[in-house]
Amino acid sequence: MDAIEVKGLCVKRGNRQIISDLSFCVERGSFTVLSGPSGCGKSTILMAIQGLIGEEEDSSATGEIRVNGNLVTLQKRDDSMISYSGFLMQNVDAQVVNLISEDELVFGMENRGFSPEEMEKRSREYEKLFDIQPQKEVLHLSGGQKQRLLIASCLCTGHDVLLLDEPFANLDRAGVEKLRSVLRGCCAQGTTVLCVEHRLEEVCQIADRVLWLEDGDLSDYREDEMRIFCQNRAEILNVSLDWNCNPGSGLLSVRRLNARRGKNPVLQDLDMELQENETRLLLGPNGCGKTTLLRFLCGLSKFKEFSAEALSYEGKDYRSRFLYGHLRKQVGFVFQNPVHQLFMKTVDEELLLRGADGKSLGQLLDIFGIAHLKDRHPYSLSMGEKRRVSVAAAAASGAKLFLLDEPTIGQDYGNLLHIAQSLHELQKRTGNTLLLSTHDTLAAKLFGGKDIRVEQTGTSAESNSGA
Amino acid sequence: MKEKYFTNKQIISMAIMAAAMLLVSCITVPVVLGVAFPGIRCLSCGLFFGLIIALAYAKVPKFGVGTIVTLVCSLPMFFFSWVIPCFTVAAGLCTDIYFLLTGKKLTTVTTTGLGVVLMASMMVIAESLGIWFIDNNAWTSFAQYMSEGWRVAVGFFGSGILGGIGSFLATRIFKEFKSLRNHG
Amino acid sequence: MGKRIYRMHPVLKMGLCVLTTALTFPCWNPFRILGVCGILMALQLADYRPGIWRSFLIPFAVGGVMTGISYGLSKDLSGSACSGLHFSVLLLSSFYMFQTSPSELLRGLQSCRLPDQLQLAFLVMYRFVDVLREELASICQAGSMIDRKRIGLIKKGYRCILIPFSYRLLTLSDQLSLSVMSRDFGCQKRSNYRENPIRFRDAQGFLLLGLACVVILWMPLK
């Protein structure tokens, strides 16, 4: 008996057919990756297998899904129904319910009515296996630690099927290695993992199989075929874009920047110079201070939390309390979560709000490939589309310096290339300077050129990226 | 298992709204704590409370929502003073009674009324409890309190109006988000 | 360094704090109120945590300021002292409550057979206050980058703060409910990992301390 059996799954949302007559099986103890272009229905499939598809308004599903032989409901769930698999969604912050790690670990077991002795035994076992500090507050855990905590909580409850939605999206290199070894260990113990992921190069090493879903067709790749397929997918990003052809005069200069978050020092003695018409990457592990640096550069830091020997933009000194806040009107900034900076009812109103006029509006819509979305509400778009809109909106301000905080998160290779090409086109037309932060080394190759590496100690070093 | 009055999904929605109410009161109330004006605390957070309670009823259109949201949001307030949960929950109960009296129908007018009732009743109950407990002769201080009636009127009507505006804005927001589903 | 000698059950602790403040407010004898302050300070010392001296200093500092203001207005020393001490009692009981972490309080409520759904609601509320705080901070920062002249102050407040914040409230609750559902909450009666029942010692302590407060505040002298 296979761990997961999907037969004739059809999912409709409103009038749109999302999935049509899909069938596949996942063997016990295997690590299967489900991938495909954005919007093809991968997350919807996971929701259906978990039995949560009925909770989506306007969604209807038919077909048959079995997990370990148990029939999964495709209708609205009753609160008394149990799950046959563990489920990890992309946004881990919206899944952790408890305040301390130990309570989160035993949450599923308490819900199932386990005895305190059994809970004690299992929680001790998984704390060691997943390197969890039981008394640590969830607030102080990193994204990777929260993920491991949630996976451990699912396994403690006795689930031997795990459904993971883009678990590698927000992780840096160290986090990816850690999660890979954890998942490898789980599969070795007989756990079945079905993982939706764009970053095929990360999962290829531990996957047994890749299922590629495109235009309703499911293709199955195993072993050598799988490795070749993953390599071919990554080849899409082997595009040479001529960044940094004609760097201009000095635009931004920072010397001996020290910044802290609360009482903790984040950046120490950081130096940076940016020229006009230049593209730079800000690389470094999670928590090293990339976002803090970007927020500082666009005037969003609290004035008392930093000190710098020099901070000049377009030849003007911005170190004074009065002037520092004005930087945010001069510099374009794209937040990591695009929802935070989408405000208006339609996409074109959003661009007009940020400073686009009639002529530049059409240009921006074309450059970023969002002309067909101009009358849509930004919140109705997919995450990839929202990100493109937020980048276009920031570009509409016409700022000379354009800062992007992790624009590559959760993007498939196609969207990633699209964003890079759009930014390249924008730079050619306007001559602006781009500074992007990312921990994705593959995506970094697309923006190849000079990069600034921020170390864990908060200091920086300049080098040429691996592209 | 016996079917519960609120589903888990509804409880979670109410809890998130309660967290938002607590957050707003932690931001706005300390700013005005030192100002001696009747109903100043209700005035400072009226708009957001009206918005949040209307969103809560729009998400979970059942009797008891007001009481549960205010009960959950006021638990940490026990740490400061047990009077705060008392008047907050009482105001939530008044809102529930109003919701029942309107026949549980959420039109623009009735939804706006949710915010008005919540904040106006919160102001009245809070100030009454304050008079009762701060002075040992409630009637004398009540008379003193009402001797500057215009201030009380400003506090009362101001709280109600701000709460109503918040709830009215919530109706517009909810309509806008409902149309998102039609876009796909 | 102090040691923990006596830690009262969180629910009874809450009850005791309510009792002391309720009993103290009608009292206008400064010495009696000081007696209650002493009880609260002794309880805090018995449930020792580092930094406890700050939680003694702040209530009396605030109380002193309130006394000064009240005396300046009324010229009645005894009444002013009582006004100030009322605030001190309030703050001392708050700090005593703060020695209990939210997770301990929730475990205590769970042991008192609070309905599961209400427990979940309290838990989610505590957990998500910080998440929402960060979301609101990001939204406000993003909004601060919009030029007020383009949109007007009122419309900016509506579109740049209320709309994104409301959207996040609604989507967070949807995502969290999916997570809780997939972890089988409510499928059967929940067990309790760390039982924290009200013991005889707690009940005894609560009754004795309550009685002590009543005696201090209301026992006729002479």
Coordinates of N, CA, C and O in Angstrom, one line a residue, chain B residues 1 4-9 11-13 15-20 22-24 27 47-48 51-52 55 59 68 71-76 78-82 133-136 169 172-174 176-177 180, chain C residues 14 18 21-22 25-26 28 90 93-94 97-98 100 105 109 117-118 120-122 124-126 128-129 132-133 136 158-159 161-163 165-167 169-170 172-174 176-177 180-181 185-188:
Chain B
M1 N -19.2 13.6 18.8 CA -19.0 14.7 19.8 C -20.1 15.7 19.6 O -20.6 16.0 18.5
K4 N -20.2 22.1 18.8 CA -20.0 23.3 19.6 C -20.6 24.5 19.0 O -20.8 24.6 17.7
Y5 N -20.9 25.5 19.8 CA -21.5 26.7 19.3 C -20.6 27.5 18.4 O -21.0 27.9 17.3
F6 N -19.3 27.6 18.8 CA -18.3 28.2 17.9 C -17.4 27.1 17.4 O -17.0 26.3 18.1
T7 N -17.1 27.2 16.1 CA -16.1 26.2 15.6 C -14.7 26.7 16.0 O -14.5 27.9 16.3
N8 N -13.7 25.9 15.8 CA -12.3 26.3 16.2 C -11.9 27.4 15.3 O -11.2 28.3 15.8
K9 N -12.3 27.4 14.0 CA -11.9 28.5 13.1 C -12.4 29.8 13.6 O -11.7 30.8 13.6
I11 N -13.2 30.6 16.7 CA -12.5 30.9 18.0 C -11.2 31.6 17.6 O -10.8 32.6 18.2
I12 N -10.5 31.0 16.7 CA -9.2 31.6 16.3 C -9.4 33.0 15.7 O -8.6 33.9 16.0
S13 N -10.4 33.2 14.9 CA -10.6 34.5 14.3 C -10.8 35.5 15.4 O -10.3 36.6 15.4
A15 N -9.9 35.3 18.5 CA -8.6 35.5 19.3 C -7.7 36.4 18.6 O -7.0 37.3 19.3
I16 N -7.6 36.3 17.3 CA -6.7 37.2 16.6 C -7.2 38.7 16.7 O -6.5 39.6 16.9
M17 N -8.5 38.8 16.6 CA -9.1 40.2 16.8 C -8.9 40.7 18.2 O -8.6 41.9 18.4
A18 N -8.9 39.8 19.2 CA -8.7 40.2 20.5 C -7.2 40.6 20.7 O -6.9 41.6 21.4
A19 N -6.3 39.9 20.0 CA -4.9 40.3 20.1 C -4.7 41.7 19.5 O -3.9 42.5 20.0
A20 N -5.4 41.9 18.4 CA -5.3 43.3 17.7 C -5.8 44.4 18.7 O -5.2 45.4 18.8
L22 N -5.9 44.3 21.9 CA -4.9 44.4 23.0 C -3.7 45.3 22.6 O -3.3 46.2 23.3
L23 N -3.3 45.0 21.4 CA -2.1 45.7 20.8 C -2.4 47.2 20.7 O -1.7 48.0 21.1
V24 N -3.6 47.5 20.1 CA -4.0 48.9 19.9 C -4.1 49.6 21.3 O -3.6 50.7 21.4
I27 N -0.8 50.5 22.7 CA -0.2 51.6 22.0 C -0.8 52.9 22.3 O -0.1 53.9 22.6
L47 N -11.6 54.4 17.5 CA -11.6 54.1 16.0 C -11.2 52.6 15.7 O -11.9 51.9 15.0
F48 N -10.1 52.2 16.3 CA -9.6 50.9 16.0 C -10.5 49.8 16.7 O -10.7 48.8 16.1
L51 N -13.4 49.3 14.5 CA -13.1 48.6 13.3 C -12.9 47.1 13.6 O -13.5 46.3 12.9
I52 N -12.2 46.8 14.7 CA -11.9 45.4 14.9 C -13.1 44.6 15.3 O -13.3 43.5 14.9
L55 N -15.1 43.9 12.3 CA -14.5 42.8 11.5 C -14.8 41.4 12.2 O -15.0 40.4 11.5
K59 N -16.8 38.4 10.4 CA -16.2 37.0 10.2 C -17.0 36.0 10.9 O -17.1 34.8 10.4
I68 N -16.8 37.4 24.0 CA -15.6 36.6 23.9 C -14.4 37.4 23.5 O -13.3 37.3 24.1
L71 N -13.5 39.6 26.4 CA -13.0 38.7 27.5 C -11.5 38.3 27.3 O -10.7 38.4 28.1
V72 N -11.3 37.8 26.0 CA -9.9 37.3 25.7 C -8.9 38.5 25.7 O -7.8 38.4 26.2
C73 N -9.4 39.6 25.2 CA -8.4 40.7 25.1 C -8.1 41.4 26.4 O -7.1 42.0 26.6
S74 N -9.0 41.2 27.4 CA -8.8 41.9 28.6 C -8.1 41.0 29.7 O -7.9 41.5 30.8
L75 N -7.9 39.7 29.4 CA -7.2 38.9 30.4 C -5.9 39.4 30.8 O -5.6 39.5 32.0
P76 N -5.0 39.9 29.9 CA -3.7 40.5 30.5 C -3.9 41.7 31.3 O -3.1 42.1 32.1
F78 N -5.9 42.0 33.6 CA -6.1 41.6 35.0 C -4.8 41.9 35.8 O -4.8 42.2 37.0
F79 N -3.7 41.9 35.1 CA -2.4 42.1 35.7 C -2.3 43.6 36.2 O -1.5 43.8 37.1
F80 N -3.0 44.5 35.6 CA -3.0 45.9 36.0 C -4.1 46.2 37.0 O -3.9 46.8 38.0
S81 N -5.3 45.9 36.6 CA -6.4 46.2 37.4 C -7.6 45.3 37.0 O -7.9 45.2 35.8
W82 N -8.3 44.7 38.0 CA -9.4 43.8 37.6 C -10.6 44.7 37.1 O -11.6 44.1 36.5
F133 N -15.0 53.4 42.7 CA -13.9 52.8 43.4 C -12.9 53.8 43.9 O -12.2 53.6 44.9
I134 N -12.8 54.9 43.1 CA -11.7 55.9 43.5 C -12.1 56.7 44.7 O -11.3 57.0 45.6
D135 N -13.4 57.0 44.8 CA -13.9 57.8 46.0 C -14.8 56.9 46.8 O -15.5 56.1 46.3
N136 N -14.7 57.1 48.1 CA -15.6 56.3 49.0 C -17.0 56.8 49.1 O -17.8 56.2 49.8
L169 N -16.0 52.0 8.6 CA -14.8 51.7 7.7 C -14.6 50.2 7.5 O -14.3 49.7 6.5
R172 N -16.7 48.9 4.7 CA -16.2 49.2 3.4 C -15.0 48.2 3.1 O -14.8 47.7 2.0
I173 N -14.2 48.0 4.2 CA -13.0 47.1 4.0 C -13.5 45.7 3.7 O -13.0 45.0 2.8
F174 N -14.5 45.2 4.4 CA -15.0 43.9 4.2 C -15.6 43.7 2.8 O -15.4 42.7 2.1
E176 N -14.7 45.4 0.2 CA -13.5 45.4 -0.8 C -12.9 44.0 -0.8 O -12.5 43.5 -1.9
F177 N -12.7 43.4 0.4 CA -12.0 42.1 0.4 C -13.0 41.0 -0.2 O -12.5 40.0 -0.7
L180 N -12.5 40.5 -3.8 CA -11.3 39.9 -4.2 C -11.5 38.5 -4.7 O -10.9 38.1 -5.7
Chain C
M14 N -4.0 35.4 40.8 CA -4.8 36.4 40.2 C -5.9 36.8 41.1 O -6.2 38.0 41.3
V18 N -6.7 40.5 42.8 CA -8.0 41.2 42.7 C -8.5 41.5 44.1 O -9.0 42.6 44.3
T21 N -6.5 44.5 45.8 CA -6.9 45.8 45.3 C -8.3 46.2 45.6 O -8.6 47.4 46.0
A22 N -9.2 45.3 45.5 CA -10.6 45.6 45.8 C -10.8 46.0 47.3 O -11.5 46.9 47.6
F25 N -8.9 49.7 48.1 CA -9.3 51.0 47.6 C -10.3 51.7 48.5 O -10.2 52.9 48.6
P26 N -11.2 51.1 49.2 CA -12.1 51.8 50.1 C -11.4 52.3 51.4 O -12.0 53.0 52.2
W28 N -8.8 54.2 53.8 CA -8.2 55.5 53.8 C -7.2 55.7 55.0 O -7.0 56.9 55.4
L90 N -1.7 48.8 43.6 CA -2.0 48.4 42.2 C -0.8 47.9 41.5 O -0.8 46.8 40.9
S93 N 0.7 44.7 43.0 CA 0.0 43.4 42.7 C 0.2 43.1 41.2 O 0.3 41.9 40.8
S94 N 0.4 44.2 40.3 CA 0.7 43.9 38.9 C 2.0 43.2 38.8 O 2.1 42.2 38.0
M97 N 1.8 39.7 39.7 CA 1.2 38.9 38.6 C 2.2 38.7 37.5 O 2.3 37.6 36.9
F98 N 3.0 39.7 37.2 CA 4.0 39.6 36.1 C 5.1 38.5 36.4 O 5.8 38.1 35.5
T100 N 4.5 35.6 37.0 CA 4.0 34.4 36.4 C 4.0 34.7 34.9 O 3.5 35.7 34.4
L105 N 0.5 30.8 33.3 CA -0.9 31.2 33.6 C -1.8 30.3 32.8 O -2.8 29.8 33.4
L109 N -4.7 27.7 34.1 CA -6.1 27.8 33.7 C -6.5 26.4 33.1 O -7.7 26.0 33.4
Q117 N -11.6 25.5 24.1 CA -11.7 26.5 23.1 C -11.3 27.9 23.7 O -10.6 28.7 23.0
L118 N -11.6 28.1 24.9 CA -11.2 29.4 25.6 C -9.7 29.4 25.8 O -9.1 30.4 25.7
L120 N -7.5 27.9 24.0 CA -7.0 28.1 22.7 C -7.0 29.6 22.3 O -6.0 30.2 21.8
A121 N -8.1 30.2 22.7 CA -8.3 31.7 22.4 C -7.3 32.5 23.1 O -6.6 33.4 22.6
F122 N -7.1 32.2 24.4 CA -6.1 32.9 25.2 C -4.7 32.7 24.7 O -3.9 33.6 24.6
V124 N -3.7 31.8 21.6 CA -3.6 32.5 20.3 C -3.4 34.0 20.5 O -2.5 34.7 19.9
M125 N -4.2 34.6 21.5 CA -4.1 36.0 21.7 C -2.7 36.4 22.2 O -2.1 37.3 21.7
Y126 N -2.2 35.6 23.2 CA -0.9 35.9 23.7 C 0.2 35.8 22.7 O 1.1 36.6 22.6
F128 N 0.0 36.0 19.4 CA -0.1 36.8 18.2 C 0.0 38.3 18.5 O 0.1 39.1 17.5
V129 N 0.0 38.7 19.7 CA 0.2 40.2 20.0 C 1.5 40.6 19.4 O 1.6 41.6 18.7
L132 N 1.5 40.5 15.5 CA 0.7 41.7 14.9 C 1.5 43.0 15.1 O 1.4 43.9 14.3
R133 N 2.2 43.1 16.3 CA 3.0 44.3 16.5 C 4.0 44.5 15.4 O 4.2 45.6 14.9
L136 N 2.3 45.4 12.2 CA 1.9 46.8 12.2 C 3.0 47.8 12.0 O 2.9 48.7 11.3
Y158 N -6.3 55.6 6.0 CA -7.2 54.5 5.7 C -6.6 53.5 4.8 O -6.6 52.3 5.1
R159 N -6.0 53.9 3.7 CA -5.5 52.9 2.7 C -4.1 52.3 3.1 O -3.8 51.2 2.8
I161 N -2.8 52.1 6.3 CA -2.6 51.4 7.6 C -3.8 50.5 7.8 O -3.6 49.3 8.0
L162 N -5.0 51.0 7.8 CA -6.2 50.2 8.1 C -6.4 49.1 7.1 O -6.7 47.9 7.5
I163 N -6.3 49.3 5.8 CA -6.5 48.3 4.8 C -5.5 47.1 5.0 O -5.9 46.0 5.1
F165 N -3.6 46.3 7.4 CA -3.6 45.7 8.7 C -4.8 44.8 8.8 O -4.8 43.6 9.3
S166 N -6.0 45.2 8.3 CA -7.2 44.4 8.3 C -7.0 43.1 7.5 O -7.4 42.0 7.8
Y167 N -6.3 43.3 6.3 CA -6.0 42.2 5.5 C -5.2 41.2 6.2 O -5.4 39.9 6.1
L169 N -4.9 40.7 9.4 CA -5.7 40.1 10.5 C -6.5 38.9 9.9 O -6.5 37.8 10.5
L170 N -7.2 39.2 8.8 CA -8.0 38.2 8.2 C -7.3 37.0 7.7 O -7.6 35.8 7.9
L172 N -4.1 36.0 8.5 CA -3.5 35.3 9.6 C -4.4 34.3 10.3 O -4.1 33.2 10.6
S173 N -5.6 34.8 10.5 CA -6.6 33.9 11.2 C -6.9 32.7 10.3 O -7.1 31.6 10.8
D174 N -7.0 33.0 9.0 CA -7.3 31.8 8.1 C -6.2 30.8 8.2 O -6.4 29.6 8.3
L176 N -3.8 30.4 10.5 CA -3.6 29.7 11.8 C -4.7 28.7 12.0 O -4.4 27.6 12.5
S177 N -5.9 28.9 11.6 CA -7.0 28.0 11.8 C -6.7 26.7 11.0 O -7.0 25.6 11.4
V180 N -4.1 24.8 13.0 CA -4.7 24.2 14.2 C -5.6 23.0 13.9 O -5.6 21.9 14.5
M181 N -6.3 23.1 12.8 CA -7.2 22.0 12.3 C -6.3 20.8 11.9 O -6.7 19.7 12.2
F185 N -6.8 19.7 16.8 CA -7.4 20.3 18.0 C -8.9 20.1 18.0 O -9.6 20.4 17.0
G186 N -9.4 19.7 19.1 CA -10.9 19.5 19.2 C -11.4 18.2 18.8 O -12.6 17.9 18.8
C187 N -10.5 17.3 18.3 CA -11.0 16.0 17.8 C -11.4 15.1 19.0 O -12.2 14.2 18.8
Q188 N -10.9 15.3 20.1 CA -11.3 14.6 21.3 C -10.9 15.4 22.6 O -10.3 16.5 22.4

